[in-house]
Amino acid sequence: MEKRKIIFDCDPGHDDIMAIMNALAHPEQLEILGYTTVCGNNYVDKVTRNLCQVLTALGKDGKVAVGYDAPLVLDPDPQPAAHGESGLDGPTLPEPTVQPINQHAVEFLHEMAVKHEKITIVALAPLTNIAVFLKTWPELKEKIECITLMGGSRSSGNILPRAEFNIYEDPHAAKLVFESGVPIVMSDIEICLECATPHTMIDALKGQGKVQDLAHDILQFFSLYNRRRNVPQSPVFDLVPVMHMLHPELFVEKPCKVQIETAGKYTQGMTIVDDADAEHANVRLLGHCVDVEAYNAYFMENLKILNERI
Ligand code: RIB
Ligand code: CA
């Protein structure tokens, strides 16, 4: 099988790390060319450090290129309530030996797009880096097989009643990306909630191995919001695009036309999803997971595989 060449554009972030761990478990399918970081869940220096610490803890190297520290137009709006003050509260992590490369995220994306026949961008954060890359080098759009992103919603929100964080945080960048013509796979809030992971599975990770212990400590913190409300499972949002690349058979896709609200007083970052206009579709929306049990079994299995490989 030909390996898919991927770049993570991310703001780690508990669920970003779960996505990366699952991809690291399958180098035969996914070749990680590198990581670009961006201001999102927290400022870019914090999320970059989090990523470097986790890669160090896993004994993995990797190219980490630092990107923008603010959205294109709006001010940053960090989310300590969801991810803690560090952006990755919960686990105890080592001082990083992995260090960012001396190249801006957007330059790194450019270099990778020029060098490789096709790349996939796995976008797990506000779309600032990607928007600037596409605007600066539109001729390289054809080198992008797809942008598979976590963001948006059909009818819900986690920042505003109708807006999801990654789109809300930089709606101007999202508009540029969604209107770029590059193929987009969209994992929205609804599919992430459908694929939520039972807390019993998170609890059972403890003591299974070094990787599972780390995942346990990360997910314990990330699931506090739902545990405090007696909800028995939690969404691991950013994992969905990676699971879709590894197991597309688990998902039903829907071609949709998606537009971004940038100006609305009550709707900043709202994604207007039209599933009745397949003719003008700019997005393949992951509309439904056919086997959530299998999804979560693969999630746990991938952590086990990674543990055996480090
Ligand atoms: O809305 C969920 C998104 O925002 C995820 O990418 C998560 O990491 C959070 O920061
Ligand atoms: Ca994220």
mmCIF file with all atom_site columns, N, CA and C in Angstrom, residues 275-306:
data_model
loop_
_atom_site.group_PDB
_atom_site.id
_atom_site.type_symbol
_atom_site.label_atom_id
_atom_site.label_alt_id
_atom_site.label_comp_id
_atom_site.label_asym_id
_atom_site.label_entity_id
_atom_site.label_seq_id
_atom_site.pdbx_PDB_ins_code
_atom_site.Cartn_x
_atom_site.Cartn_y
_atom_site.Cartn_z
_atom_site.occupancy
_atom_site.B_iso_or_equiv
_atom_site.pdbx_formal_charge
_atom_site.auth_seq_id
_atom_site.auth_comp_id
_atom_site.auth_asym_id
_atom_site.auth_atom_id
_atom_site.pdbx_PDB_model_num
ATOM 1  N N  . ASP A 1 275 ? -26.626 20.382 2.764  1.00 0.00 ? 275 ASP A N  1
ATOM 2  C CA . ASP A 1 275 ? -26.439 19.036 2.219  1.00 0.00 ? 275 ASP A CA 1
ATOM 3  C C  . ASP A 1 275 ? -27.392 18.763 1.061  1.00 0.00 ? 275 ASP A C  1
ATOM 4  N N  . ALA A 1 276 ? -28.119 19.809 0.651  1.00 0.00 ? 276 ALA A N  1
ATOM 5  C CA . ALA A 1 276 ? -29.043 19.633 -0.473 1.00 0.00 ? 276 ALA A CA 1
ATOM 6  C C  . ALA A 1 276 ? -28.426 20.168 -1.764 1.00 0.00 ? 276 ALA A C  1
ATOM 7  N N  . ASP A 1 277 ? -27.201 20.682 -1.673 1.00 0.00 ? 277 ASP A N  1
ATOM 8  C CA . ASP A 1 277 ? -26.578 21.287 -2.856 1.00 0.00 ? 277 ASP A CA 1
ATOM 9  C C  . ASP A 1 277 ? -25.292 20.546 -3.223 1.00 0.00 ? 277 ASP A C  1
ATOM 10 N N  . ALA A 1 278 ? -25.458 19.257 -3.537 1.00 0.00 ? 278 ALA A N  1
ATOM 11 C CA . ALA A 1 278 ? -24.281 18.424 -3.861 1.00 0.00 ? 278 ALA A CA 1
ATOM 12 C C  . ALA A 1 278 ? -23.562 18.962 -5.094 1.00 0.00 ? 278 ALA A C  1
ATOM 13 N N  . GLU A 1 279 ? -24.302 19.619 -5.978 1.00 0.00 ? 279 GLU A N  1
ATOM 14 C CA . GLU A 1 279 ? -23.699 20.134 -7.217 1.00 0.00 ? 279 GLU A CA 1
ATOM 15 C C  . GLU A 1 279 ? -22.587 21.152 -6.922 1.00 0.00 ? 279 GLU A C  1
ATOM 16 N N  . HIS A 1 280 ? -22.778 21.946 -5.869 1.00 0.00 ? 280 HIS A N  1
ATOM 17 C CA . HIS A 1 280 ? -21.780 22.958 -5.508 1.00 0.00 ? 280 HIS A CA 1
ATOM 18 C C  . HIS A 1 280 ? -20.992 22.570 -4.260 1.00 0.00 ? 280 HIS A C  1
ATOM 19 N N  . ALA A 1 281 ? -20.914 21.269 -4.014 1.00 0.00 ? 281 ALA A N  1
ATOM 20 C CA . ALA A 1 281 ? -20.251 20.814 -2.786 1.00 0.00 ? 281 ALA A CA 1
ATOM 21 C C  . ALA A 1 281 ? -18.772 21.194 -2.796 1.00 0.00 ? 281 ALA A C  1
ATOM 22 N N  . ASN A 1 282 ? -18.298 21.728 -1.665 1.00 0.00 ? 282 ASN A N  1
ATOM 23 C CA . ASN A 1 282 ? -16.861 22.008 -1.503 1.00 0.00 ? 282 ASN A CA 1
ATOM 24 C C  . ASN A 1 282 ? -16.263 21.151 -0.390 1.00 0.00 ? 282 ASN A C  1
ATOM 25 N N  . VAL A 1 283 ? -17.102 20.282 0.177  1.00 0.00 ? 283 VAL A N  1
ATOM 26 C CA . VAL A 1 283 ? -16.691 19.522 1.352  1.00 0.00 ? 283 VAL A CA 1
ATOM 27 C C  . VAL A 1 283 ? -17.270 18.112 1.291  1.00 0.00 ? 283 VAL A C  1
ATOM 28 N N  . ARG A 1 284 ? -16.485 17.127 1.751  1.00 0.00 ? 284 ARG A N  1
ATOM 29 C CA . ARG A 1 284 ? -17.048 15.806 2.063  1.00 0.00 ? 284 ARG A CA 1
ATOM 30 C C  . ARG A 1 284 ? -17.218 15.778 3.572  1.00 0.00 ? 284 ARG A C  1
ATOM 31 N N  . LEU A 1 285 ? -18.447 15.850 3.998  1.00 0.00 ? 285 LEU A N  1
ATOM 32 C CA . LEU A 1 285 ? -18.732 15.862 5.436  1.00 0.00 ? 285 LEU A CA 1
ATOM 33 C C  . LEU A 1 285 ? -18.840 14.427 5.948  1.00 0.00 ? 285 LEU A C  1
ATOM 34 N N  . LEU A 1 286 ? -18.179 14.133 7.068  1.00 0.00 ? 286 LEU A N  1
ATOM 35 C CA . LEU A 1 286 ? -18.358 12.824 7.698  1.00 0.00 ? 286 LEU A CA 1
ATOM 36 C C  . LEU A 1 286 ? -19.680 12.882 8.453  1.00 0.00 ? 286 LEU A C  1
ATOM 37 N N  . GLY A 1 287 ? -20.702 12.301 7.844  1.00 0.00 ? 287 GLY A N  1
ATOM 38 C CA . GLY A 1 287 ? -22.060 12.480 8.357  1.00 0.00 ? 287 GLY A CA 1
ATOM 39 C C  . GLY A 1 287 ? -22.458 11.487 9.423  1.00 0.00 ? 287 GLY A C  1
ATOM 40 N N  . HIS A 1 288 ? -21.809 10.306 9.403  1.00 0.00 ? 288 HIS A N  1
ATOM 41 C CA . HIS A 1 288 ? -22.256 9.252  10.330 1.00 0.00 ? 288 HIS A CA 1
ATOM 42 C C  . HIS A 1 288 ? -21.157 8.211  10.469 1.00 0.00 ? 288 HIS A C  1
ATOM 43 N N  . CYS A 1 289 ? -21.016 7.664  11.700 1.00 0.00 ? 289 CYS A N  1
ATOM 44 C CA . CYS A 1 289 ? -20.081 6.554  11.926 1.00 0.00 ? 289 CYS A CA 1
ATOM 45 C C  . CYS A 1 289 ? -20.921 5.276  12.033 1.00 0.00 ? 289 CYS A C  1
ATOM 46 N N  . VAL A 1 290 ? -20.605 4.280  11.210 1.00 0.00 ? 290 VAL A N  1
ATOM 47 C CA . VAL A 1 290 ? -21.463 3.085  11.162 1.00 0.00 ? 290 VAL A CA 1
ATOM 48 C C  . VAL A 1 290 ? -21.173 2.119  12.305 1.00 0.00 ? 290 VAL A C  1
ATOM 49 N N  . ASP A 1 291 ? -20.030 2.271  12.980 1.00 0.00 ? 291 ASP A N  1
ATOM 50 C CA . ASP A 1 291 ? -19.695 1.331  14.056 1.00 0.00 ? 291 ASP A CA 1
ATOM 51 C C  . ASP A 1 291 ? -18.791 2.027  15.096 1.00 0.00 ? 291 ASP A C  1
ATOM 52 N N  . VAL A 1 292 ? -19.435 2.682  16.037 1.00 0.00 ? 292 VAL A N  1
ATOM 53 C CA . VAL A 1 292 ? -18.697 3.449  17.050 1.00 0.00 ? 292 VAL A CA 1
ATOM 54 C C  . VAL A 1 292 ? -17.894 2.521  17.965 1.00 0.00 ? 292 VAL A C  1
ATOM 55 N N  . GLU A 1 293 ? -18.423 1.329  18.195 1.00 0.00 ? 293 GLU A N  1
ATOM 56 C CA . GLU A 1 293 ? -17.701 0.363  19.032 1.00 0.00 ? 293 GLU A CA 1
ATOM 57 C C  . GLU A 1 293 ? -16.364 -0.003 18.378 1.00 0.00 ? 293 GLU A C  1
ATOM 58 N N  . ALA A 1 294 ? -16.410 -0.261 17.080 1.00 0.00 ? 294 ALA A N  1
ATOM 59 C CA . ALA A 1 294 ? -15.174 -0.599 16.348 1.00 0.00 ? 294 ALA A CA 1
ATOM 60 C C  . ALA A 1 294 ? -14.227 0.596  16.354 1.00 0.00 ? 294 ALA A C  1
ATOM 61 N N  . TYR A 1 295 ? -14.781 1.788  16.173 1.00 0.00 ? 295 TYR A N  1
ATOM 62 C CA . TYR A 1 295 ? -13.975 3.013  16.191 1.00 0.00 ? 295 TYR A CA 1
ATOM 63 C C  . TYR A 1 295 ? -13.156 3.079  17.481 1.00 0.00 ? 295 TYR A C  1
ATOM 64 N N  . ASN A 1 296 ? -13.830 2.890  18.602 1.00 0.00 ? 296 ASN A N  1
ATOM 65 C CA . ASN A 1 296 ? -13.126 3.005  19.888 1.00 0.00 ? 296 ASN A CA 1
ATOM 66 C C  . ASN A 1 296 ? -12.204 1.821  20.164 1.00 0.00 ? 296 ASN A C  1
ATOM 67 N N  . ALA A 1 297 ? -12.562 0.663  19.622 1.00 0.00 ? 297 ALA A N  1
ATOM 68 C CA . ALA A 1 297 ? -11.659 -0.501 19.752 1.00 0.00 ? 297 ALA A CA 1
ATOM 69 C C  . ALA A 1 297 ? -10.366 -0.230 18.978 1.00 0.00 ? 297 ALA A C  1
ATOM 70 N N  . TYR A 1 298 ? -10.476 0.347  17.789 1.00 0.00 ? 298 TYR A N  1
ATOM 71 C CA . TYR A 1 298 ? -9.273  0.709  17.005 1.00 0.00 ? 298 TYR A CA 1
ATOM 72 C C  . TYR A 1 298 ? -8.440  1.750  17.763 1.00 0.00 ? 298 TYR A C  1
ATOM 73 N N  . PHE A 1 299 ? -9.120  2.691  18.383 1.00 0.00 ? 299 PHE A N  1
ATOM 74 C CA . PHE A 1 299 ? -8.435  3.743  19.150 1.00 0.00 ? 299 PHE A CA 1
ATOM 75 C C  . PHE A 1 299 ? -7.545  3.099  20.217 1.00 0.00 ? 299 PHE A C  1
ATOM 76 N N  . MET A 1 300 ? -8.114  2.203  21.002 1.00 0.00 ? 300 MET A N  1
ATOM 77 C CA . MET A 1 300 ? -7.349  1.548  22.071 1.00 0.00 ? 300 MET A CA 1
ATOM 78 C C  . MET A 1 300 ? -6.245  0.672  21.492 1.00 0.00 ? 300 MET A C  1
ATOM 79 N N  . GLU A 1 301 ? -6.561  -0.031 20.408 1.00 0.00 ? 301 GLU A N  1
ATOM 80 C CA . GLU A 1 301 ? -5.594  -0.925 19.763 1.00 0.00 ? 301 GLU A CA 1
ATOM 81 C C  . GLU A 1 301 ? -4.404  -0.119 19.225 1.00 0.00 ? 301 GLU A C  1
ATOM 82 N N  . ASN A 1 302 ? -4.680  1.048  18.666 1.00 0.00 ? 302 ASN A N  1
ATOM 83 C CA . ASN A 1 302 ? -3.599  1.881  18.125 1.00 0.00 ? 302 ASN A CA 1
ATOM 84 C C  . ASN A 1 302 ? -2.635  2.334  19.213 1.00 0.00 ? 302 ASN A C  1
ATOM 85 N N  . LEU A 1 303 ? -3.167  2.633  20.381 1.00 0.00 ? 303 LEU A N  1
ATOM 86 C CA . LEU A 1 303 ? -2.290  3.015  21.503 1.00 0.00 ? 303 LEU A CA 1
ATOM 87 C C  . LEU A 1 303 ? -1.412  1.834  21.898 1.00 0.00 ? 303 LEU A C  1
ATOM 88 N N  . LYS A 1 304 ? -2.002  0.642  21.864 1.00 0.00 ? 304 LYS A N  1
ATOM 89 C CA . LYS A 1 304 ? -1.249  -0.581 22.192 1.00 0.00 ? 304 LYS A CA 1
ATOM 90 C C  . LYS A 1 304 ? -0.144  -0.808 21.144 1.00 0.00 ? 304 LYS A C  1
ATOM 91 N N  . ILE A 1 305 ? -0.504  -0.640 19.889 1.00 0.00 ? 305 ILE A N  1
ATOM 92 C CA . ILE A 1 305 ? 0.483   -0.833 18.805 1.00 0.00 ? 305 ILE A CA 1
ATOM 93 C C  . ILE A 1 305 ? 1.627   0.165  18.968 1.00 0.00 ? 305 ILE A C  1
ATOM 94 N N  . LEU A 1 306 ? 1.283   1.425  19.244 1.00 0.00 ? 306 LEU A N  1
ATOM 95 C CA . LEU A 1 306 ? 2.338   2.436  19.409 1.00 0.00 ? 306 LEU A CA 1
ATOM 96 C C  . LEU A 1 306 ? 3.230   2.069  20.591 1.00 0.00 ? 306 LEU A C  1
#
